[in-house]
Tab-separated table of C-alpha atoms in Angstrom:
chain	number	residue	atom	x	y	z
A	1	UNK	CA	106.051	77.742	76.875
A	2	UNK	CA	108.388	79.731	78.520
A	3	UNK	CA	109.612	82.856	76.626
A	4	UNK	CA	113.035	82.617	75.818
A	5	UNK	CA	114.598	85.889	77.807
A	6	UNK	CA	112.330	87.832	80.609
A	7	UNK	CA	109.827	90.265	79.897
A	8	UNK	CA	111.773	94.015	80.254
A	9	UNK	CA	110.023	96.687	81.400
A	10	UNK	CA	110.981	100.510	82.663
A	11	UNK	CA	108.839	102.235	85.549
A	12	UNK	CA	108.667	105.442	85.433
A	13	UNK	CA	107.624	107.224	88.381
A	14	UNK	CA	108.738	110.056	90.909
A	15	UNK	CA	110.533	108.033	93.041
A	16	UNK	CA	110.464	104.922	95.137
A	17	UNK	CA	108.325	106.100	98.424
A	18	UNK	CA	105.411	105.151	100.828
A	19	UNK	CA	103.100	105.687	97.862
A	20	UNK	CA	99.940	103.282	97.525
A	21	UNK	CA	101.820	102.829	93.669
A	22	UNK	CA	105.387	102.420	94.985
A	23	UNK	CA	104.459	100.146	97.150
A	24	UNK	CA	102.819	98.017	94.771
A	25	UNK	CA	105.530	98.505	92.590
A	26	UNK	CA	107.678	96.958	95.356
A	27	UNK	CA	105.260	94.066	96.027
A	28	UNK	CA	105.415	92.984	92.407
A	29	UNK	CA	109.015	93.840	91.908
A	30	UNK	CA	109.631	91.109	94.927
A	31	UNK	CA	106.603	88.662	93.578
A	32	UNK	CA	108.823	88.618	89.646
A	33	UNK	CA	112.173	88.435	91.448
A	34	UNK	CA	111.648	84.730	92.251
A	35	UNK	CA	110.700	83.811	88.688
A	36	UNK	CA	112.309	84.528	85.141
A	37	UNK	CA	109.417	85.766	83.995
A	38	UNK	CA	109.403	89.791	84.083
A	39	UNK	CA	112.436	91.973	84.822
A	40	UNK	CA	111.524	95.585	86.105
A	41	UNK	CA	113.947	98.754	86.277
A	42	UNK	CA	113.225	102.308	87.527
A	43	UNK	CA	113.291	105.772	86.346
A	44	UNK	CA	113.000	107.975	88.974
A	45	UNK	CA	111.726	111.515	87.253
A	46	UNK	CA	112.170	113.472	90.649
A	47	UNK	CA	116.319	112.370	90.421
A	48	UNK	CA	115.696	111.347	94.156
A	49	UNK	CA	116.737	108.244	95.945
A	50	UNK	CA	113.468	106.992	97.962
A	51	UNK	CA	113.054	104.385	100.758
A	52	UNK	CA	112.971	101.370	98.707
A	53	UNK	CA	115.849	101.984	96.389
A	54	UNK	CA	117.916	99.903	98.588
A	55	UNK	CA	116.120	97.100	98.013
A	56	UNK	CA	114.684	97.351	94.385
A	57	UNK	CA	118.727	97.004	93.719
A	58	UNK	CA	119.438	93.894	95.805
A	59	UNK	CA	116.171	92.057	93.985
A	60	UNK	CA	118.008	92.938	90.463
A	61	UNK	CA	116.467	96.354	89.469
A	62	UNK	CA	118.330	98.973	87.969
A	63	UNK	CA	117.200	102.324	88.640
A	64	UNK	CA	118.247	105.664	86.820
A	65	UNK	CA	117.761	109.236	88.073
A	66	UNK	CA	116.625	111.425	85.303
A	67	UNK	CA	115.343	114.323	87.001
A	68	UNK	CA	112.248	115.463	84.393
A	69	UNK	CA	111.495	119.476	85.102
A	70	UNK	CA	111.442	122.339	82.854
A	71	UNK	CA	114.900	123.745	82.956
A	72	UNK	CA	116.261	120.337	82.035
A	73	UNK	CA	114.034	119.189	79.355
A	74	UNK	CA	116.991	118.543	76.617
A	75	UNK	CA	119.236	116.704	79.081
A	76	UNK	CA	116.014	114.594	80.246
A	77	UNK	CA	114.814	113.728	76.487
A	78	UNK	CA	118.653	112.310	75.506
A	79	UNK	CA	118.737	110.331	78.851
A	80	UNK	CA	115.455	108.823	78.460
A	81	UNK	CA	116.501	107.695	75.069
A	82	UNK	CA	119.722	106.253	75.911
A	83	UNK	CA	118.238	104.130	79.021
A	84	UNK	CA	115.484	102.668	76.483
A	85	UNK	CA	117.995	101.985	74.075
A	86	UNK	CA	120.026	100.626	76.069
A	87	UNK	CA	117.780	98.630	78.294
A	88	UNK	CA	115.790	96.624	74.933
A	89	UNK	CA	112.844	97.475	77.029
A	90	UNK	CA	109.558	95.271	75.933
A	91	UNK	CA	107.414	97.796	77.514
A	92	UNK	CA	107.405	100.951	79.144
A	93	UNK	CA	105.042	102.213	82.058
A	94	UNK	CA	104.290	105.887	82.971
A	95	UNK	CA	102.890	106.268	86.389
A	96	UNK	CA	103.314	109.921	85.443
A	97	UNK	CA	99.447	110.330	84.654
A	98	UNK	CA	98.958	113.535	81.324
A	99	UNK	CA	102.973	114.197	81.488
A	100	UNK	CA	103.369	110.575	80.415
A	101	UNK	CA	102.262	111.960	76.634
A	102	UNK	CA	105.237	114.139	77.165
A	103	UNK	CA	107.671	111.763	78.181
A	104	UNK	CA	106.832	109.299	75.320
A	105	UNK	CA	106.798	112.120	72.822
A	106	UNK	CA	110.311	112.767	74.041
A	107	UNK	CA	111.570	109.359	73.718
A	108	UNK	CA	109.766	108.636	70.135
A	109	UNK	CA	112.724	107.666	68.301
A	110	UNK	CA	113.406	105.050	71.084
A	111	UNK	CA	110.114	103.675	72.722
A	112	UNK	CA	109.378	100.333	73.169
A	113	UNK	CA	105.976	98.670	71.214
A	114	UNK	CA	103.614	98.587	74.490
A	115	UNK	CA	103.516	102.143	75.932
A	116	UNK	CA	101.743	102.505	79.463
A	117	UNK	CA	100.060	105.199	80.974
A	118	UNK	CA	98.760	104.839	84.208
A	119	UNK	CA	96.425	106.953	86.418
A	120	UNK	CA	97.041	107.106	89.846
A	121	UNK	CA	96.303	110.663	91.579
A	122	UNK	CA	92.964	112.637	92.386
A	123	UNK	CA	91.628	114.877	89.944
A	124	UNK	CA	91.914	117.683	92.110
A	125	UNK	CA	95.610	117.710	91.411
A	126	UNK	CA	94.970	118.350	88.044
A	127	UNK	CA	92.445	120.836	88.554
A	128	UNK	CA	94.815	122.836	90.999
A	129	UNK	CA	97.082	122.832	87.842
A	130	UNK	CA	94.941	124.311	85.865
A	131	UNK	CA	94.025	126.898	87.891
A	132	UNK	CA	97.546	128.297	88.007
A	133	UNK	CA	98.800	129.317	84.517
A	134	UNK	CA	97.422	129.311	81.058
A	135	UNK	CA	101.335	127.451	80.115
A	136	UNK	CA	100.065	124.809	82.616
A	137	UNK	CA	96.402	124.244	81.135
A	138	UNK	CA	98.163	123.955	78.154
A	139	UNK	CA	100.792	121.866	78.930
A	140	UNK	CA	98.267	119.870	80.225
A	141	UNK	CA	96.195	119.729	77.633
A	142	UNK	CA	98.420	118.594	74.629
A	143	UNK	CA	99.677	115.534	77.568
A	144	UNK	CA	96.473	114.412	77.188
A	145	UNK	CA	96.777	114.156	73.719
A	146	UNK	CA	100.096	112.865	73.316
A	147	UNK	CA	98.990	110.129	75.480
A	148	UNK	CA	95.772	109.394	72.888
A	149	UNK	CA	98.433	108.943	70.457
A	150	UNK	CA	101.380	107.125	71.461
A	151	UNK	CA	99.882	104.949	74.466
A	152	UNK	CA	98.754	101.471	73.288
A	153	UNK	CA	97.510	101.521	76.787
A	154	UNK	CA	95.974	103.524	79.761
A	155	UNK	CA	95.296	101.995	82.962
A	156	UNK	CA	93.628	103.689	86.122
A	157	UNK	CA	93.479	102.614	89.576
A	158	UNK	CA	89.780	102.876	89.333
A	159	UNK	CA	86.624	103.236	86.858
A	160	UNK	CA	86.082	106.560	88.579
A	161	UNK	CA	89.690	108.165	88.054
A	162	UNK	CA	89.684	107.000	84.220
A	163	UNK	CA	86.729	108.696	83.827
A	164	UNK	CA	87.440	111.531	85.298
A	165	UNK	CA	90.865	111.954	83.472
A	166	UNK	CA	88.648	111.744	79.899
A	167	UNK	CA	89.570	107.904	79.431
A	168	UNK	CA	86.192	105.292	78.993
A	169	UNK	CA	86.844	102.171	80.914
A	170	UNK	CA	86.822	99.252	78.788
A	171	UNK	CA	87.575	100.908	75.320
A	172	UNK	CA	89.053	98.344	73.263
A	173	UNK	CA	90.444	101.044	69.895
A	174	UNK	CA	93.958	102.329	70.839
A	175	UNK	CA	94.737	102.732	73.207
A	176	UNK	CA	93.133	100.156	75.255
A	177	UNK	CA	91.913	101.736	78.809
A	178	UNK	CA	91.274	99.029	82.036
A	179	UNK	CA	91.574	99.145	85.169
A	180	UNK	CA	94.335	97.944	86.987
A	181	UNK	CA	94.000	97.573	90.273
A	182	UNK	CA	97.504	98.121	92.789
A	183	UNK	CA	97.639	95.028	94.640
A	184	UNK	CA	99.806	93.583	97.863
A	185	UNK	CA	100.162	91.058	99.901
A	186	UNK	CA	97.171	89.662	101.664
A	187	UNK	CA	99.175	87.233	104.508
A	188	UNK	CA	101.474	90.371	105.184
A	189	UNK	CA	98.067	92.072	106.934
A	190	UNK	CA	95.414	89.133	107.401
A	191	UNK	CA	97.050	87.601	111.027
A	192	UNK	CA	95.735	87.601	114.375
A	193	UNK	CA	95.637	91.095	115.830
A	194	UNK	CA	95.920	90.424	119.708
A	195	UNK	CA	99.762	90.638	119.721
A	196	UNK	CA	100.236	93.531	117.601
A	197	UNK	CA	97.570	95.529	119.944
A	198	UNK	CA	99.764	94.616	122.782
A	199	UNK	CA	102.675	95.813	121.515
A	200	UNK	CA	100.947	99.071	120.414
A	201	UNK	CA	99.266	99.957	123.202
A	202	UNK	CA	102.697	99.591	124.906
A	203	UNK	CA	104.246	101.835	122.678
A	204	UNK	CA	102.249	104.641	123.414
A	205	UNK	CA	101.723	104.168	126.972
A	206	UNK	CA	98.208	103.562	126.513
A	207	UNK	CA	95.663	101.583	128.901
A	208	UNK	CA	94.241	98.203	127.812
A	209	UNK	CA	90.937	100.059	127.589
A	210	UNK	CA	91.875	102.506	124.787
A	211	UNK	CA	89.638	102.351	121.654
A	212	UNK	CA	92.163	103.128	118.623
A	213	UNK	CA	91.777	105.431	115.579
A	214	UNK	CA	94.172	104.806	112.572
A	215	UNK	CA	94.683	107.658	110.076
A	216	UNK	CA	97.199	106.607	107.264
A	217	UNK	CA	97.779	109.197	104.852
A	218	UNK	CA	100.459	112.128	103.885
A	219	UNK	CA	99.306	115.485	106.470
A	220	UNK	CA	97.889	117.834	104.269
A	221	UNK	CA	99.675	121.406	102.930
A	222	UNK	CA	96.582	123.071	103.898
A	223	UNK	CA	94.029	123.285	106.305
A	224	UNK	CA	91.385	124.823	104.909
A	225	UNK	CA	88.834	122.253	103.138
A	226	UNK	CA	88.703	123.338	99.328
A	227	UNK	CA	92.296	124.034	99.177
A	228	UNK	CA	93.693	122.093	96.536
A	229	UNK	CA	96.495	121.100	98.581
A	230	UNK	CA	93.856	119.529	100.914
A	231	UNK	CA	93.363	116.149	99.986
A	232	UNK	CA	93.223	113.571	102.641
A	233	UNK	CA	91.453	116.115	104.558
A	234	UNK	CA	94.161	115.743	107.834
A	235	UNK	CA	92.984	118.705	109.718
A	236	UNK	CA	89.008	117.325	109.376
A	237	UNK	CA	90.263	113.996	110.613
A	238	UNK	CA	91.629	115.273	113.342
A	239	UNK	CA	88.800	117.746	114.491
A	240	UNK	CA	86.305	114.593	113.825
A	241	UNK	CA	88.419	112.600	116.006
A	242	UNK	CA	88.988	115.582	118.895
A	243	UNK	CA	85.116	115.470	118.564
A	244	UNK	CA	84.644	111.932	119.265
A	245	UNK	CA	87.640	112.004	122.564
A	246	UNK	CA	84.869	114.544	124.229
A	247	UNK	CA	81.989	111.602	123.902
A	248	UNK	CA	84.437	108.927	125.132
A	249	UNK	CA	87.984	109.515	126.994
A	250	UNK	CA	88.915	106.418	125.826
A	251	UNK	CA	89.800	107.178	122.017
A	252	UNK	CA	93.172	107.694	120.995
A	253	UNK	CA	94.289	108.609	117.516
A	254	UNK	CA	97.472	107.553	115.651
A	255	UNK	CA	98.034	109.873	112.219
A	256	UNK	CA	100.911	108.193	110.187
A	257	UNK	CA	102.202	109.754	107.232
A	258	UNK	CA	104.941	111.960	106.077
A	259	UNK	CA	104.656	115.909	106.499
A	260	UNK	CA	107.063	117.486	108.234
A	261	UNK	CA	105.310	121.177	107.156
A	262	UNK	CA	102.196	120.292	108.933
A	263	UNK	CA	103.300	118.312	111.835
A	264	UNK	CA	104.138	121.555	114.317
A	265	UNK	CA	101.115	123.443	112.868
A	266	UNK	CA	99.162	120.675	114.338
A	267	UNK	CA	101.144	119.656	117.174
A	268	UNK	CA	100.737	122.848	118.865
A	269	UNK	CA	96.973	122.709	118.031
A	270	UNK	CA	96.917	119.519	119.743
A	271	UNK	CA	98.739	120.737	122.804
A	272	UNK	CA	96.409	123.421	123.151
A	273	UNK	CA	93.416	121.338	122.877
A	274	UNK	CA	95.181	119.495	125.862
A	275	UNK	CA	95.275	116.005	124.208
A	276	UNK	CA	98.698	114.902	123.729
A	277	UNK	CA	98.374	112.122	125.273
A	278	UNK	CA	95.430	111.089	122.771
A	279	UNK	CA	95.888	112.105	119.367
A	280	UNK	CA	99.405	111.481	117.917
A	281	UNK	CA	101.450	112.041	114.755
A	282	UNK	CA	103.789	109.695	114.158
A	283	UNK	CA	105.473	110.020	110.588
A	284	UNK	CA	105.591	107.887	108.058
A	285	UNK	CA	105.685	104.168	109.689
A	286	UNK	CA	107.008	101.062	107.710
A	287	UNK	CA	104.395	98.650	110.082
A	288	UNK	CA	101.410	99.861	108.736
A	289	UNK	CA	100.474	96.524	108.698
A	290	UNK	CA	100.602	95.905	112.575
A	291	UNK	CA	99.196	99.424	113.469
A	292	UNK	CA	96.109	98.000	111.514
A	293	UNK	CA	96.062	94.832	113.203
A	294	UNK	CA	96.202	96.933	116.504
A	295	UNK	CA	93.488	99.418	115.042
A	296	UNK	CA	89.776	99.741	116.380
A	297	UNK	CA	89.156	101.734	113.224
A	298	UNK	CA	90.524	103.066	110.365
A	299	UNK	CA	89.309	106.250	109.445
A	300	UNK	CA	89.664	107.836	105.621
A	301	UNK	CA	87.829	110.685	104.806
A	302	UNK	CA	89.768	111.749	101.772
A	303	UNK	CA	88.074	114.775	99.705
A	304	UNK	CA	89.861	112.786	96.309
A	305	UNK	CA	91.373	109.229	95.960
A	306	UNK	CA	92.529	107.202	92.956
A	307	UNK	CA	91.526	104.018	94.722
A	308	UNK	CA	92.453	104.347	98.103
A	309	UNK	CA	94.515	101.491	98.923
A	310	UNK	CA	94.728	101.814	102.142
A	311	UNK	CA	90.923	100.728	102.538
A	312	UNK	CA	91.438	97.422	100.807
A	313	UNK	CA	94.514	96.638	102.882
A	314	UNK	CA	92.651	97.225	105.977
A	315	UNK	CA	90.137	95.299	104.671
A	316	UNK	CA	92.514	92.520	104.431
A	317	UNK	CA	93.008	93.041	108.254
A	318	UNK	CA	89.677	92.465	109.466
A	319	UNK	CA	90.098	96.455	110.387
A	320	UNK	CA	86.540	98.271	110.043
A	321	UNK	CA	86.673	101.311	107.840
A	322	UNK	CA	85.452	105.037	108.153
A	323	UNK	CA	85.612	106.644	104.645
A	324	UNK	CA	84.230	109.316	102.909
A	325	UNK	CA	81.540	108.691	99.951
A	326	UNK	CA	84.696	111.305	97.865
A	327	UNK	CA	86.344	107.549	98.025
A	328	UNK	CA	85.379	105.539	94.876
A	329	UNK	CA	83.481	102.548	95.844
A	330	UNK	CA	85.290	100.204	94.051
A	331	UNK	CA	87.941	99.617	97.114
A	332	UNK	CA	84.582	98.135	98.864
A	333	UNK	CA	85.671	94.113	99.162
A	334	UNK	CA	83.835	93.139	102.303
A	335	UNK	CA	81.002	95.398	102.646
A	336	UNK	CA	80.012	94.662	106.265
A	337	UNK	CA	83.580	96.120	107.391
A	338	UNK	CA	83.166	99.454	105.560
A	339	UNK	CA	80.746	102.363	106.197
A	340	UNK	CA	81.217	105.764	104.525
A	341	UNK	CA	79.699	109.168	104.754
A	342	UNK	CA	79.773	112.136	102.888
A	343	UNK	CA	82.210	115.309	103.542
A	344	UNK	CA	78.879	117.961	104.260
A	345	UNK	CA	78.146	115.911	107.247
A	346	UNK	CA	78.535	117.764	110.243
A	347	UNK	CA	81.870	116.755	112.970
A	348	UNK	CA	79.508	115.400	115.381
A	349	UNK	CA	77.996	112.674	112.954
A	350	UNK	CA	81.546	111.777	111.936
A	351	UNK	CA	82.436	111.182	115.341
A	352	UNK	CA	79.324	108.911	116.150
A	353	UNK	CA	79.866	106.558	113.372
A	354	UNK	CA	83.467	106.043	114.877
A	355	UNK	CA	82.674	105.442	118.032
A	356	UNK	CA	79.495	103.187	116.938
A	357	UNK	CA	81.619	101.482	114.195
A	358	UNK	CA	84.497	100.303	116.139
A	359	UNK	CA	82.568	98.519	118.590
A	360	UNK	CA	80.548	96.228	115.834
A	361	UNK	CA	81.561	92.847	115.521
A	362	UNK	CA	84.382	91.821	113.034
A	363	UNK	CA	83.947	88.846	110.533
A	364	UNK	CA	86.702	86.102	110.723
A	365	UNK	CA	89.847	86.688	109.109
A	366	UNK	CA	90.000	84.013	106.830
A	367	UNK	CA	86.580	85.248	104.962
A	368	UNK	CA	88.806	88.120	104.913
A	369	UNK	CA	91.392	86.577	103.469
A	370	UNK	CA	89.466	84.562	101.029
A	371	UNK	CA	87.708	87.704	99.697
A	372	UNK	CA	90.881	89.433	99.090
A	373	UNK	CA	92.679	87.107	97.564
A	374	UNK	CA	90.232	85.822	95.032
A	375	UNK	CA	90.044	90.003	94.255
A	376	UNK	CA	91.820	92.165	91.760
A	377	UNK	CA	93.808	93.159	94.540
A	378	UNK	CA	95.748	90.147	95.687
A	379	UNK	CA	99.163	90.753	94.252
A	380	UNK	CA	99.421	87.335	92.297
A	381	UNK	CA	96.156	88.724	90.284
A	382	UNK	CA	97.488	92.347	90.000
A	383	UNK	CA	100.831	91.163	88.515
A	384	UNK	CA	99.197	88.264	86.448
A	385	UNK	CA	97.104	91.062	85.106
A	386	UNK	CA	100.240	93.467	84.480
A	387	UNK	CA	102.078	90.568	82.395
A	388	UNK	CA	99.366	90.585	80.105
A	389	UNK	CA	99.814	93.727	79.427
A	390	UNK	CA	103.273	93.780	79.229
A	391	UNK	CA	103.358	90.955	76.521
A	392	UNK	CA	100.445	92.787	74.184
A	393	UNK	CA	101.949	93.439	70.649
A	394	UNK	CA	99.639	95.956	70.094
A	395	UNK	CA	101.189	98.646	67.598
C-alpha cells in the first residue's frame, strides 16, 4: 500500500561534490525523484555550495547551509533544530562518521525516530586526528559514544570500515550496524568503449597505439607515504606509472581529481622527468564514465578506502583494475577483471602488473552488467535497501 505522504529524510554531509557518497547521494536523489516514494533534502555542514547543488534543487531538494565548526557551535545547534522541526523529517542521515554523535546530541530536542550514522572515510583520517590534540582524541571519543546512544542505526560502506570504526557488522541491539553499500548507475558506464577511446585519444593528441592508465582520485596533500594526508597514494601512482613508460613508450597516464595544491608540485616533476606528453593531470572530470570506457587500466593503489567505489564502477565498464590489497575486498564483483597487490611491493612490480594486466582479455559487457546489477551496488538495490531503513520504527 502506498504510504500516504513520502518518506522525509535530511542528508547531512559536507557538501554536494565529486565524492564516491555525493555522488550516490545524487544517483538516488534522481532514482526517488520519479516516484512519491522518498523525499531527500540537504544539510551542507561545510556552508558551501558544491557541484550538484544546482541540480539537487531542480529534482525538488531543499538544501540548507549550516556551516558546523567550533566557533559557531550555538548558531549551528538552533539551526539544526529549526530545519528538523520544520522539515517533519522521518529520518535523519549523518554521513558525518564520530561527529554525527555530536550533531544528534545537538539536535535532541528535535530529532526524528530513525537516526543514521554512516561511515564513509579511511581510518587513517581518524587516526591523523588523534594524533593532533588531546581536545581532538577527546572530542572524538565521546562522538563515538553519542553515536552508541542516539543512532538507531550505523551503516558503513564496508565490513572492513565498520570494524575498524568499533561497530560489529550485523549487530542487531541498538543501534543496528549493516552495510550499505553506495550504489550508481550500471547503463551510465556498461556501453561499448570503441567510441569513447576515439574521442579520448583525440583529446590528448595521442596515437591509436597508446596503452591508457586511469587514476581517479583527489591528488594527495602529501607526498611522502605515511603522511596522513597521503591517502590515495598520488605521488606512488605516478612514480609506478613513470616506471612502467620506461618498459613501454606507449603508456600514457590520465590522473583526474581535484587538487589544485598538488597539481604544480607535480607538474613540474613531470616536466622534469620529460613526460608531458605522457602522464597528465586533468582535474576533476564530470565523464568519468567515458575516460573508463577509453581506459586500458584503472589503477588504485589507495593506502585507505571506505569501499572504493571507483573499482566497482570500473568494474561495471569492463575496465581491468590495479588496486592495492589496503582496498577492502568487498568492491571485488568480477574477479577476473581485478588484480591487487600490496603497498611494500617494490615500483618495478607495480609497473609489470600494469603493463601485463591491460593487455589480458576482457569478459563481455553484459556479464558485466549482469553481475553488477544483481549486486548491492546497482542503485535500484542500494536505494531499495536505504528505504528500509528509512521506514524502521525502531526507538
Amino acid at each position: 500500500m502506498k504510504p500516504e505522504r513520502p518518506i522525509r529524510v535530511l542528508q547531512i554531509i559536507d557538501s554536494l561534490g565529486m565524492g564516491g557518497a555525493e555522488t550516490w547521494l545524487m544517483e538516488v536523489l534522481r532514482l526517488w525523484s520519479k516516484s512519491e516514494t522518498v523525499r531527500m533534502d540537504f544539510l551542507m555542514t561545510s556552508g558551501n555550495r558544491g557541484v550538484f547543488d544546482d541540480e539537487a534543487e531542480q529534482l525538488g531538494a531543499q538544501i540548507h547551509y549550516v556551516r558546523y565548526e567550533r566557533a559557531h557551535l550555538p548558531r549551528f545547534a538552533k539551526e539544526f533544530r529549526r530545519i528538523m522541526r520544520d522539515g517533519q523529517y522521518d529520518a535523519i542521515h549523518d554521513h558525518a562518521d564520530y561527529a554525527s554523535g555530536w550533531h544528534f546530541l545537538m539536535g535532541a530536542s528535535a530529532l526524528p525516530p530513525v537516526r543514521v550514522t554512516h561511515v564513509h572515510n579511511p581510518w587513517l583520517h581518524i587516526e591523523a586526528n588523534y594524533a593532533v590534540s588531546f581536545s581532538r582524541r577527546l572530542t572524538t571519543i565521546v562522538g563515538k559514544r553519542l553515536v552508541r546512544q542516539l543512532a538507531t542505526h550505523v551503516c558503513g560502506t564496508s565490513e572492513e570500515i565498520l570494524r575498524r570504526y568499533g561497530f560489529q557488522p550485523a549487530q542487531a541491539r541498538r543501534p543496528k550496524v549493516s552495510v550499505v553499500h553506495c550504489g550508481f548507475d550500471i547503463e551510465k558506464f556498461n556501453r561499448s568503449r570503441e567510441s569513447d577511446r576515439q574521442s579520448v585519444l583525440r583529446e590528448f593528441r595521442w596515437p591509436e597505439e597508446a596503452r591508457v592508465v586511469l587514476f581517479a582520485g583527489r591528488l594527495d596533500r602529501a607526498m611522502e607515504f605515511e603522511h596522513p594526508q597521503n591517502h590515495k597514494n598520488s605521488w606512488f601512482a605516478l612514480n609506478a606509472v613513470r616506471a612502467a613508460v620506461e618498459r613501454q613508450p606507449s603508456v600514457r597516464f590520465l590522473m583526474a581529481g581535484a587538487g589544485e595544491h598538488s597539481r604544480q608540485d607535480l607538474e613540474s616533476r613531470i616536466e622534469s622527468w620529460g613526460l608531458k606528453d605522457n602522464l597528465r593531470l586533468i582535474g576533476v572530470r564530470k565523464d568519468i564514465d567515458r575516460l573508463m570506457r577509453a581506459a586500458d587500466v584503472l589503477f588504485f593503489p589507495s593506502r585507505q578506502e571506505g569501499l572504493g567505489m571507483v573499482a566497482v564502477e570500473a568494474q561495471a565498464a569492463g575496465l581491468p583494475v590495479l588496486a592495492s590489497t589496503a582496498v577492502p575486498r568487498e568492491c571485488v564483483v568480477i574477479p577476473e577483471l581485478y588484480s591487487a597487490l600490496a603497498l611494500d611491493e617494490p615500483i618495478e612490480l607495480w609497473a609489470a602488473a600494469l603493463l601485463q594486466i591491460m593487455t589480458k582479455p576482457r569478459p563481455p559487457l553484459e556479464l558485466c552488467r549482469r553481475a553488477l546489477e544483481s549486486s548491492p551496488f546497482s542503485i535500484a538495490n542500494s536505494a531499495r535497501r536505504l528505504e528500509e531503513i528509512y521506514s524502521s520504527t525502531q526507538q
